[in-house]
Tab-separated table of C-alpha atoms in Angstrom:
chain	number	residue	atom	x	y	z
A	1	MET	CA	-0.023	-0.003	-0.016
A	2	GLU	CA	1.086	3.568	-0.668
A	3	LEU	CA	1.022	6.448	1.785
A	4	LYS	CA	-1.968	7.988	0.035
A	5	ASP	CA	-3.974	4.814	0.634
A	6	LEU	CA	-3.261	4.864	4.381
A	7	PHE	CA	-3.110	8.461	5.546
A	8	PRO	CA	-6.557	9.172	7.028
A	9	VAL	CA	-7.246	12.619	5.538
A	10	TRP	CA	-5.058	12.441	2.434
A	11	ASP	CA	-7.843	13.627	0.127
A	12	GLN	CA	-8.376	16.718	2.295
A	13	LEU	CA	-4.746	17.863	1.856
A	14	THR	CA	-3.660	20.305	-0.806
A	15	GLU	CA	-1.472	19.053	-3.579
A	16	GLU	CA	1.526	20.852	-2.011
A	17	GLN	CA	0.860	19.312	1.392
A	18	GLN	CA	0.603	15.867	-0.180
A	19	LYS	CA	3.967	16.348	-1.915
A	20	LYS	CA	5.663	17.500	1.310
A	21	LEU	CA	4.244	14.622	3.323
A	22	LYS	CA	5.216	12.053	0.699
A	23	ALA	CA	8.786	13.453	0.541
A	24	ALA	CA	9.142	13.443	4.317
A	25	ALA	CA	7.792	9.938	5.025
A	26	SER	CA	10.015	6.897	4.814
A	27	PHE	CA	9.074	3.228	4.532
A	28	ARG	CA	10.328	0.788	7.177
A	29	ARG	CA	10.015	-2.938	7.757
A	30	PHE	CA	10.314	-4.684	11.141
A	31	GLU	CA	10.448	-8.298	12.282
A	32	ARG	CA	8.462	-9.766	15.115
A	33	GLY	CA	9.888	-8.643	18.460
A	34	ASP	CA	11.662	-5.547	17.069
A	35	ARG	CA	11.386	-2.481	19.287
A	36	LEU	CA	10.324	0.621	17.365
A	37	HIS	CA	10.109	3.105	20.206
A	38	SER	CA	11.317	3.189	23.843
A	39	GLY	CA	10.128	5.888	26.234
A	40	SER	CA	9.318	9.581	26.044
A	41	GLU	CA	12.913	10.546	25.237
A	42	ASP	CA	12.811	8.462	22.041
A	43	CYS	CA	11.111	10.824	19.556
A	44	VAL	CA	11.468	8.880	16.339
A	45	GLY	CA	8.337	10.072	14.564
A	46	LEU	CA	4.792	8.933	13.826
A	47	PHE	CA	4.153	5.355	12.809
A	48	LEU	CA	1.470	4.731	10.181
A	49	VAL	CA	0.882	0.973	9.902
A	50	ALA	CA	0.821	-0.342	6.334
A	51	LYS	CA	0.836	-4.000	7.293
A	52	GLY	CA	1.183	-6.078	10.448
A	53	LEU	CA	0.567	-5.461	14.128
A	54	LEU	CA	2.194	-3.230	16.757
A	55	ARG	CA	1.838	-3.453	20.534
A	56	VAL	CA	1.969	-0.241	22.604
A	57	PHE	CA	2.811	-0.907	26.227
A	58	THR	CA	4.164	0.727	29.391
A	59	LEU	CA	6.481	-0.495	32.148
A	60	SER	CA	5.997	-0.365	35.895
A	61	GLU	CA	8.835	0.579	38.209
A	62	GLU	CA	9.385	-3.125	38.767
A	63	GLY	CA	9.764	-3.643	35.019
A	64	ARG	CA	6.392	-5.311	34.529
A	65	GLU	CA	4.789	-4.717	31.134
A	66	ILE	CA	1.144	-4.005	30.389
A	67	THR	CA	-0.339	-3.592	26.931
A	68	LEU	CA	-2.271	-0.359	26.515
A	69	TYR	CA	-3.522	-0.925	22.985
A	70	ARG	CA	-2.575	-2.411	19.645
A	71	LEU	CA	-2.141	-0.800	16.248
A	72	PHE	CA	-3.384	-2.493	13.093
A	73	GLN	CA	-3.314	-1.583	9.410
A	74	ARG	CA	-4.072	2.141	8.831
A	75	ASP	CA	-3.636	2.963	12.529
A	76	MET	CA	-1.266	5.768	13.511
A	77	CYS	CA	0.906	6.022	16.592
A	78	LEU	CA	1.188	9.611	17.823
A	79	PHE	CA	3.074	9.061	21.082
A	80	SER	CA	6.182	7.816	19.332
A	81	ALA	CA	6.592	11.523	18.483
A	82	SER	CA	6.057	12.812	22.007
A	83	CYS	CA	8.486	15.678	21.489
A	84	MET	CA	5.863	17.152	19.130
A	85	LEU	CA	3.218	17.016	21.869
A	86	HIS	CA	4.796	19.140	24.589
A	87	SER	CA	1.894	18.778	27.034
A	88	VAL	CA	1.901	14.958	26.699
A	89	GLN	CA	4.782	12.956	28.130
A	90	PHE	CA	4.336	9.195	28.251
A	91	ASP	CA	6.974	6.507	28.708
A	92	LEU	CA	5.417	4.245	26.152
A	93	HIS	CA	7.129	1.477	24.234
A	94	VAL	CA	6.192	0.122	20.806
A	95	GLU	CA	7.179	-3.297	19.439
A	96	ALA	CA	6.181	-5.415	16.445
A	97	GLU	CA	4.070	-8.443	17.265
A	98	GLU	CA	4.516	-9.828	13.771
A	99	GLU	CA	6.306	-8.795	10.604
A	100	THR	CA	5.234	-5.215	10.179
A	101	GLU	CA	5.602	-2.462	7.562
A	102	ILE	CA	5.104	1.199	8.438
A	103	PHE	CA	5.527	4.680	7.051
A	104	LEU	CA	7.565	6.849	9.421
A	105	ILE	CA	6.642	10.518	9.436
A	106	PRO	CA	9.189	12.835	11.084
A	107	PRO	CA	7.847	14.868	14.013
A	108	GLN	CA	8.673	18.260	12.485
A	109	ALA	CA	7.025	17.408	9.159
A	110	TYR	CA	3.812	16.344	10.892
A	111	LYS	CA	3.861	19.334	13.215
A	112	GLU	CA	4.094	21.685	10.198
A	113	LEU	CA	1.255	19.782	8.544
A	114	MET	CA	-0.965	20.202	11.601
A	115	ALA	CA	-0.278	23.950	11.589
A	116	THR	CA	-1.395	24.315	7.977
A	117	SER	CA	-4.202	21.708	7.713
A	118	LEU	CA	-7.354	21.913	9.786
A	119	PRO	CA	-8.424	18.353	8.811
A	120	VAL	CA	-5.079	16.981	10.099
A	121	ALA	CA	-5.288	19.016	13.296
A	122	ASN	CA	-8.859	17.757	13.886
A	123	TYR	CA	-7.884	14.177	13.155
A	124	THR	CA	-4.931	14.409	15.542
A	125	ASN	CA	-7.119	15.737	18.359
A	126	GLU	CA	-9.679	12.980	17.763
A	127	LEU	CA	-6.960	10.304	17.732
A	128	MET	CA	-5.451	11.577	20.994
A	129	ALA	CA	-8.889	11.575	22.603
A	130	ALA	CA	-9.499	7.998	21.417
A	131	ARG	CA	-6.142	6.782	22.795
A	132	PHE	CA	-6.753	8.433	26.164
A	133	SER	CA	-10.145	6.779	26.228
A	134	GLU	CA	-8.557	3.372	25.618
A	135	VAL	CA	-6.078	3.952	28.456
A	136	MET	CA	-8.846	5.026	30.838
A	137	TRP	CA	-10.905	1.987	29.843
A	138	LEU	CA	-7.954	-0.262	30.626
A	139	LEU	CA	-7.417	1.445	33.986
A	140	ASP	CA	-11.096	0.795	34.815
A	141	GLN	CA	-10.654	-2.890	33.913
A	142	ILE	CA	-7.597	-3.248	36.120
A	143	LEU	CA	-9.309	-1.585	39.086
A	144	ASN	CA	-12.747	-3.050	38.768
A	145	LYS	CA	-12.583	-6.378	36.964
A	146	SER	CA	-11.385	-9.703	38.309
A	147	PHE	CA	-8.356	-11.279	36.661
A	148	ASP	CA	-10.274	-14.311	35.370
A	149	SER	CA	-12.618	-11.953	33.553
A	150	ARG	CA	-9.731	-9.982	32.024
A	151	LEU	CA	-7.946	-13.177	31.009
A	152	ALA	CA	-11.075	-14.580	29.341
A	153	ALA	CA	-11.546	-11.282	27.461
A	154	PHE	CA	-7.913	-11.334	26.344
A	155	LEU	CA	-8.105	-14.900	25.010
A	156	LEU	CA	-11.217	-14.024	23.029
A	157	GLU	CA	-9.611	-10.873	21.623
A	158	GLU	CA	-6.469	-12.775	20.720
A	159	SER	CA	-8.617	-15.338	18.946
A	160	ASP	CA	-10.140	-12.533	16.899
A	161	VAL	CA	-6.710	-11.182	16.017
A	162	GLU	CA	-5.281	-14.549	14.990
A	163	GLY	CA	-8.486	-15.714	13.359
A	164	SER	CA	-8.249	-19.045	15.128
A	165	ARG	CA	-9.339	-20.837	18.291
A	166	VAL	CA	-5.771	-22.130	18.645
A	167	LEU	CA	-3.572	-19.400	20.033
A	168	HIS	CA	0.193	-19.575	19.678
A	169	ILE	CA	1.149	-17.655	22.804
A	170	THR	CA	3.039	-18.375	26.010
A	171	HIS	CA	2.024	-17.697	29.573
A	172	ASP	CA	4.797	-15.131	29.817
A	173	GLN	CA	3.479	-13.231	26.792
A	174	ILE	CA	-0.037	-13.188	28.270
A	175	ALA	CA	1.369	-11.882	31.551
A	176	ARG	CA	3.149	-9.070	29.677
A	177	HIS	CA	-0.057	-8.072	27.958
A	178	LEU	CA	-2.104	-8.028	31.121
A	179	GLY	CA	0.468	-6.593	33.532
A	180	SER	CA	0.469	-9.692	35.700
A	181	ALA	CA	2.911	-12.397	36.792
A	182	ARG	CA	3.420	-15.533	34.741
A	183	GLU	CA	2.574	-17.676	37.772
A	184	VAL	CA	-0.817	-15.979	38.090
A	185	VAL	CA	-1.577	-16.605	34.423
A	186	THR	CA	-0.511	-20.212	34.715
A	187	ARG	CA	-2.712	-20.815	37.776
A	188	MET	CA	-5.756	-19.213	36.133
A	189	LEU	CA	-5.254	-21.145	32.874
A	190	LYS	CA	-5.164	-24.360	34.844
A	191	HIS	CA	-8.491	-23.364	36.321
A	192	PHE	CA	-9.859	-22.615	32.848
A	193	GLN	CA	-8.707	-26.040	31.726
A	194	ALA	CA	-10.403	-27.731	34.677
A	195	GLU	CA	-13.605	-25.889	33.842
A	196	GLY	CA	-13.445	-26.965	30.200
A	197	LEU	CA	-12.977	-23.413	28.945
A	198	ALA	CA	-9.550	-23.891	27.378
A	199	ALA	CA	-6.890	-26.530	26.804
A	200	GLN	CA	-3.121	-26.036	26.972
A	201	GLY	CA	-0.098	-27.378	25.142
A	202	ARG	CA	3.459	-26.182	24.830
A	203	GLY	CA	3.206	-22.558	23.619
A	204	VAL	CA	-0.376	-23.209	22.578
A	205	ILE	CA	-3.802	-22.459	24.090
A	206	GLN	CA	-6.980	-23.810	22.507
A	207	LEU	CA	-10.331	-22.229	23.231
A	208	LYS	CA	-12.794	-25.012	24.019
A	209	ASP	CA	-15.869	-23.125	25.289
A	210	GLU	CA	-16.143	-19.702	23.729
A	211	ALA	CA	-19.631	-19.112	25.051
A	212	GLY	CA	-18.377	-19.793	28.577
A	213	LEU	CA	-15.447	-17.452	28.083
A	214	GLU	CA	-17.847	-14.778	26.768
A	215	ARG	CA	-19.943	-15.070	29.920
A	216	LEU	CA	-16.879	-14.829	32.106
A	217	ALA	CA	-15.538	-11.877	30.122
A	218	GLU	CA	-18.806	-9.898	30.164
A	219	GLY	CA	-18.009	-6.238	30.457
A	220	ALA	CA	-14.283	-6.781	30.064
A	221	ARG	CA	-14.089	-6.791	26.248
A	222	ARG	CA	-13.280	-3.680	24.248
């Protein structure tokens, strides 16, 4: 895909703005596990996903990870250019969950575009509001939902992402997504298996009772 097929308000830019954006953006490819962005001091630019899947997460003081949201095709990551957003400082990290292709837009180029294009400025504000909403939703889940409910919701969401009832994921990876300890995940998955909700293998989890998981996850799915 080309930049014009992915940039959300491309058709609302002037021809000159389109030329400048196209000249400034660069195409990058990343393998699974590659780190694209690390913390608020790492102002690499904005990521516009052309293909693949990115995970945006934060770290606790103890080094525990928790996934805030994911970025799919046509999604844009603003906070990888935090130096452009002076009032917003997040220590977020971005990594590729699978082979991923992006367009990288330098912070200064996007900042100039926001200053000259009302559609881009409006889109940016809407995107920031949507991301804050996702983070607040996650905080509510952590504070008010039980772990078994959150785990059930995660397994169902992961099934949607992979398009399969067989998930190729480890207990450690699940713990990193949910901001928990691997031992807690292992204990809860054993409970799920005993209840007939899921079955486990080495690096594999199979969903056995999706309806049961849906009932358990009620109110905890995005």
